[in-house]
Amino acid sequence: MPEPDDLALDRLVHEPGRLAILTVLSSVRTADFVFLQRATGLTKGNLSSHLTKLETAGLIEIEKRFVRKKPNTSAALTALGRTRIARHWEQLDRLKSLARTPAP
Amino acid sequence: MDREKLESAAPTYSYLRGLLAAPAGILCVAAALGNWEVEPFTHAGVMLACLLLVGGLCLAINRYYNEHYGHITASSGQQARAAAAMVIGLVVMIAISMIARSRAGISLDLPVNALGAGWAAFMLIGYAMTVGLSRHHVVIFGGMLLASLAPAWGGLSLGDTTNVGMLLAGAAITAAGICDHRQLVRRLGPAGALSVENGNARA
């Protein structure tokens, strides 16, 4: 029987909005704010708030620049971010397989 | 939460920017008409104007996508896969064109449309190795491949066959591009202001 700590979920990553952001970023080098908003369906305010939290925790890097005089924000996973999101999905898969295991 | 949908959103995005195919389709048609000496496409100035128009359209469409759907940078793995697909597709396209029907010594002079078959094979390989084949890719490019390989082109000269192949290629790229764009809209929503009020994560 797995220890309780083995099943503990990463609370920072597990929030649905942040999980969606990190999952999208896990498949590319960088994605800008508009694309992340499209892919996750989050509002501008929500997305901005989550990106700030993730950047503060060191899971993503944010670059801000101007493109045609308009501000453009793009994000990329850090090495820590890649590890944490991969581990989180593994954890969820483990929980799913445990849930399917018939009780003794 | 649909993990697969989230993970595939960015890798497929570049390929679903299908409106970018329309200018390429226009260029194929213009080139075929020029080869057939249809006025005014026989004039170098007109062809240059077509090139400039196509270039301008590509820039405008690219800006449209960047502004409404955003911009991504593909991972190294995706870029390598795209490069490999391009190389393999080109080799197959050139091989089919040269061997099936061409002025090359190795040509089998089959009564097929070699350019059409080669181009269709190139597109099918490209999509299959990068984002996977959608139903419309199979229908459009698979249909073009079958039509081109049908032994019914012997009555046309090599030049005419090539030009028809270019017309088919232009029509096929444009049609597939429109379908790709519709798929993009289904996945990421219509262009226009993103909803400020929508607080639900799409996934």
Coordinates of C-alpha atoms in Angstrom, one line a residue:
Chain A
M1 CA 0.0 0.0 0.0
P2 CA 1.6 3.3 -1.0
E3 CA 2.5 5.8 1.8
P4 CA 0.2 8.8 2.1
D5 CA 3.2 11.1 1.0
D6 CA 3.5 9.1 -2.2
L7 CA 0.0 10.1 -3.2
A8 CA 0.4 13.8 -2.2
L9 CA -0.4 16.2 -5.0
D10 CA 1.6 19.3 -5.8
R11 CA -0.9 22.0 -4.7
L12 CA 0.8 24.7 -6.7
V13 CA 0.6 22.6 -9.9
H14 CA -2.7 21.0 -9.2
E15 CA -4.9 24.1 -9.5
P16 CA -6.8 23.6 -12.8
G17 CA -5.7 26.9 -14.4
R18 CA -2.0 26.4 -13.5
L19 CA -2.1 22.7 -14.5
A20 CA -3.5 23.7 -17.9
I21 CA -0.9 26.4 -18.4
L22 CA 2.0 24.1 -17.4
T23 CA 0.7 21.3 -19.6
V24 CA 0.4 23.6 -22.6
L25 CA 4.0 24.9 -22.0
S26 CA 5.3 21.4 -21.6
S27 CA 5.0 20.7 -25.3
V28 CA 6.7 23.9 -26.7
R29 CA 9.7 26.1 -26.1
T30 CA 7.7 29.3 -25.5
A31 CA 4.1 30.4 -25.9
D32 CA 2.8 34.0 -25.6
F33 CA 0.0 35.3 -23.5
V34 CA -2.6 35.3 -26.3
F35 CA -2.0 31.7 -27.1
L36 CA -2.1 30.6 -23.5
Q37 CA -5.3 32.4 -23.1
R38 CA -6.8 30.7 -26.1
A39 CA -5.5 27.2 -25.2
T40 CA -6.6 27.4 -21.5
G41 CA -9.7 29.4 -21.8
L42 CA -8.7 31.6 -18.8
T43 CA -9.5 35.3 -18.5
K44 CA -6.7 37.8 -18.8
G45 CA -6.8 38.5 -15.1
N46 CA -6.7 34.8 -14.1
L47 CA -4.0 33.9 -16.5
S48 CA -1.9 36.9 -15.4
S49 CA -2.3 35.9 -11.8
H50 CA -1.4 32.3 -12.4
L51 CA 1.6 33.2 -14.5
T52 CA 2.9 35.5 -11.7
K53 CA 2.5 32.7 -9.1
L54 CA 4.3 30.2 -11.3
E55 CA 7.1 32.6 -12.1
T56 CA 7.5 33.4 -8.4
A57 CA 7.8 29.7 -7.6
G58 CA 10.4 29.3 -10.4
L59 CA 8.4 27.0 -12.6
I60 CA 8.3 29.3 -15.6
E61 CA 10.3 32.2 -17.0
I62 CA 8.5 35.2 -18.4
E63 CA 9.8 37.5 -21.1
K64 CA 8.1 40.8 -21.8
R65 CA 8.9 42.8 -24.9
F66 CA 7.2 45.1 -27.4
V67 CA 6.0 43.8 -30.8
R68 CA 4.9 46.6 -33.1
K69 CA 4.6 48.9 -30.2
K70 CA 2.3 46.5 -28.3
P71 CA 3.4 44.7 -25.2
N72 CA 3.9 41.0 -25.7
T73 CA 4.4 38.5 -22.9
S74 CA 5.8 35.0 -23.5
A75 CA 6.4 32.2 -21.1
A76 CA 8.6 29.1 -21.0
L77 CA 8.9 26.3 -18.5
T78 CA 12.1 26.1 -16.4
A79 CA 13.8 22.8 -15.8
L80 CA 12.1 22.8 -12.4
G81 CA 8.8 23.4 -14.1
R82 CA 9.3 20.5 -16.5
T83 CA 10.1 18.2 -13.6
R84 CA 7.2 19.3 -11.5
I85 CA 4.6 19.0 -14.2
A86 CA 5.9 15.6 -15.4
R87 CA 5.9 14.3 -11.8
H88 CA 2.4 15.7 -11.3
W89 CA 0.9 13.9 -14.3
E90 CA 2.7 10.7 -13.1
Q91 CA 1.1 11.1 -9.7
L92 CA -2.3 11.6 -11.2
D93 CA -1.8 8.4 -13.4
R94 CA -0.8 6.5 -10.3
L95 CA -3.9 7.7 -8.4
K96 CA -6.0 6.7 -11.4
S97 CA -4.6 3.2 -11.5
L98 CA -5.0 2.8 -7.8
A99 CA -8.6 3.8 -8.0
R100 CA -9.1 1.1 -10.6
T101 CA -7.5 -1.6 -8.5
P102 CA -10.2 -3.7 -6.9
A103 CA -10.3 -3.5 -3.1
P104 CA -8.9 -6.6 -1.4
Chain B
M1 CA -9.3 18.2 -18.0
D2 CA -8.2 16.8 -21.4
R3 CA -4.5 16.4 -21.1
E4 CA -4.0 15.2 -24.7
K5 CA -5.9 18.2 -26.0
L6 CA -3.7 20.6 -23.9
E7 CA -0.5 18.9 -24.9
S8 CA -1.3 19.0 -28.6
A9 CA -2.7 22.5 -28.7
A10 CA 0.7 24.2 -29.3
P11 CA 2.4 21.6 -31.5
T12 CA -0.5 21.5 -33.9
Y13 CA -1.0 25.3 -33.9
S14 CA 1.6 26.1 -36.6
Y15 CA 0.1 23.6 -39.0
L16 CA -3.5 24.7 -38.5
R17 CA -2.7 28.3 -39.5
G18 CA -4.3 27.1 -42.8
L19 CA -5.1 30.5 -44.3
L20 CA -1.4 30.9 -45.0
A21 CA -1.8 28.2 -47.7
A22 CA -4.2 30.3 -49.8
P23 CA -1.4 32.6 -51.2
A24 CA 0.7 29.5 -52.1
G25 CA -2.3 28.2 -53.9
I26 CA -2.7 31.4 -55.8
L27 CA 1.0 31.2 -56.8
C28 CA 0.6 27.7 -58.1
V29 CA -2.3 28.7 -60.3
A30 CA -0.6 31.8 -61.6
A31 CA 2.5 29.8 -62.5
A32 CA 0.4 27.2 -64.4
L33 CA -1.4 29.9 -66.3
G34 CA 2.0 31.5 -67.1
N35 CA 3.3 28.3 -68.5
W36 CA 0.2 27.9 -70.6
E37 CA 0.9 31.5 -71.9
V38 CA -2.5 32.8 -70.7
E39 CA -2.5 36.6 -70.6
P40 CA -1.5 38.5 -68.6
F41 CA 0.5 35.9 -66.8
T42 CA 3.0 35.7 -69.6
H43 CA 4.5 39.1 -68.5
A44 CA 7.3 39.0 -66.1
G45 CA 5.9 42.2 -64.4
V46 CA 2.6 40.4 -63.7
M47 CA 4.3 37.4 -62.2
L48 CA 6.4 39.8 -60.1
A49 CA 3.2 41.5 -59.0
C50 CA 1.7 38.1 -58.1
L51 CA 4.8 37.3 -56.0
L52 CA 4.6 40.6 -54.2
L53 CA 0.8 40.1 -53.6
V54 CA 1.4 36.7 -52.3
G55 CA 4.2 37.9 -50.0
G56 CA 2.0 40.7 -48.7
L57 CA -0.9 38.3 -48.1
C58 CA 1.3 36.0 -46.2
L59 CA 2.5 38.8 -43.9
A60 CA -1.0 40.0 -43.3
I61 CA -2.3 36.5 -42.6
N62 CA 0.6 35.8 -40.3
R63 CA -0.1 39.0 -38.4
Y64 CA -3.8 38.1 -38.1
Y65 CA -2.9 34.7 -36.5
N66 CA -0.3 36.3 -34.2
E67 CA -2.8 38.9 -33.0
H68 CA -5.9 36.7 -32.6
Y69 CA -4.4 33.3 -31.7
G70 CA -0.9 34.1 -30.4
H71 CA 2.6 32.9 -31.1
I72 CA 4.5 29.8 -30.1
T73 CA 8.1 28.6 -30.5
A74 CA 8.3 24.9 -31.3
S75 CA 10.5 22.6 -29.2
S76 CA 13.7 21.3 -30.7
G77 CA 12.1 17.9 -31.1
Q78 CA 9.2 19.3 -33.1
Q79 CA 11.6 21.4 -35.3
A80 CA 13.7 18.3 -36.0
R81 CA 10.6 16.3 -36.9
A82 CA 9.4 19.0 -39.2
A83 CA 12.8 19.2 -40.9
A84 CA 12.9 15.4 -41.3
A85 CA 9.4 15.4 -42.8
M86 CA 10.4 18.1 -45.2
V87 CA 13.5 16.2 -46.3
I88 CA 11.8 12.8 -46.7
G89 CA 8.8 14.4 -48.4
L90 CA 11.1 16.2 -50.9
V91 CA 13.0 13.0 -51.7
V92 CA 9.8 11.1 -52.3
M93 CA 8.3 13.9 -54.4
I94 CA 11.4 14.2 -56.5
A95 CA 11.8 10.5 -56.9
I96 CA 8.2 10.0 -58.0
S97 CA 8.4 13.0 -60.4
M98 CA 11.6 11.8 -62.0
I99 CA 10.9 8.1 -62.2
A100 CA 7.2 8.2 -63.1
R101 CA 7.3 10.7 -65.9
S102 CA 9.9 13.2 -66.7
R103 CA 12.6 14.1 -69.2
A104 CA 15.2 12.3 -67.1
G105 CA 16.8 9.2 -68.4
I106 CA 15.5 7.1 -65.6
S107 CA 11.9 8.0 -66.4
L108 CA 9.5 5.2 -66.9
D109 CA 7.2 7.5 -69.0
L110 CA 4.1 6.2 -67.3
P111 CA 0.8 7.9 -68.3
V112 CA 0.4 9.5 -64.9
N113 CA 0.6 13.0 -63.5
A114 CA 4.0 12.9 -61.8
L115 CA 3.9 16.4 -60.3
G116 CA 0.5 15.9 -58.9
A117 CA 1.4 12.5 -57.4
G118 CA 4.7 13.8 -56.0
W119 CA 3.1 16.9 -54.4
A120 CA 0.3 14.8 -52.9
A121 CA 2.8 12.4 -51.4
F122 CA 4.9 15.3 -50.1
M123 CA 1.9 16.8 -48.3
L124 CA 0.7 13.4 -46.9
I125 CA 4.1 12.6 -45.5
G126 CA 4.5 16.1 -44.1
Y127 CA 1.2 16.0 -42.2
A128 CA 1.6 12.4 -41.1
M129 CA 5.0 13.0 -39.6
T130 CA 4.2 16.2 -37.8
V131 CA 0.6 16.6 -36.6
G132 CA -1.1 13.5 -37.9
L133 CA -3.5 13.1 -40.8
S134 CA -6.9 14.6 -40.4
R135 CA -9.8 13.3 -42.4
H136 CA -9.7 16.2 -44.8
H137 CA -6.0 15.6 -45.5
V138 CA -6.7 12.0 -46.4
V139 CA -9.6 13.0 -48.7
I140 CA -7.9 16.0 -50.4
F141 CA -4.3 14.7 -50.8
G142 CA -5.2 11.1 -51.0
G143 CA -7.7 11.9 -53.7
M144 CA -5.1 14.0 -55.5
L145 CA -2.6 11.1 -55.3
L146 CA -5.1 8.6 -56.7
A147 CA -6.2 10.9 -59.5
S148 CA -2.6 11.6 -60.4
L149 CA -1.6 8.0 -60.4
A150 CA -4.5 7.0 -62.5
P151 CA -3.1 5.9 -65.9
A152 CA -5.2 8.4 -67.8
W153 CA -2.8 11.2 -68.4
G154 CA -1.0 9.8 -71.5
G155 CA -3.1 11.9 -73.9
L156 CA -1.5 15.1 -72.5
S157 CA 2.0 16.4 -73.1
L158 CA 4.4 16.4 -70.3
G159 CA 4.1 20.2 -70.0
D160 CA 0.3 20.2 -69.9
T161 CA 0.4 17.4 -67.4
T162 CA 2.7 19.4 -65.2
N163 CA 0.5 22.5 -65.4
V164 CA -2.6 20.6 -64.5
G165 CA -0.6 19.1 -61.6
M166 CA 0.2 22.7 -60.5
L167 CA -3.5 23.7 -60.7
L168 CA -4.5 20.6 -58.7
A169 CA -1.8 21.4 -56.2
G170 CA -2.9 25.0 -55.8
A171 CA -6.6 23.9 -55.4
A172 CA -5.6 21.2 -52.9
I173 CA -3.4 23.3 -50.8
T174 CA -6.0 26.0 -50.6
A175 CA -8.8 23.6 -49.7
A176 CA -6.7 21.8 -47.1
G177 CA -5.7 25.2 -45.7
I178 CA -9.3 26.3 -45.2
C179 CA -10.1 23.0 -43.5
D180 CA -7.1 23.4 -41.2
H181 CA -8.2 26.9 -40.3
R182 CA -11.7 25.7 -39.5
Q183 CA -10.1 23.0 -37.3
L184 CA -8.1 25.7 -35.5
V185 CA -11.3 27.8 -34.9
R186 CA -13.0 24.7 -33.5
R187 CA -10.1 24.1 -31.1
L188 CA -9.2 27.6 -30.0
G189 CA -12.4 29.5 -30.8
P190 CA -13.2 32.2 -33.4
A191 CA -11.0 35.2 -33.9
G192 CA -12.2 38.4 -32.2
A193 CA -11.9 39.8 -28.7
L194 CA -11.2 37.1 -26.2
S195 CA -13.9 37.0 -23.6
V196 CA -13.0 38.9 -20.4
E197 CA -15.9 37.2 -18.6
N198 CA -15.1 33.6 -19.3
G199 CA -13.5 32.3 -16.2
N200 CA -13.7 28.6 -16.9
A201 CA -10.6 26.8 -18.0
R202 CA -11.3 25.4 -21.5
A203 CA -9.7 22.1 -20.6

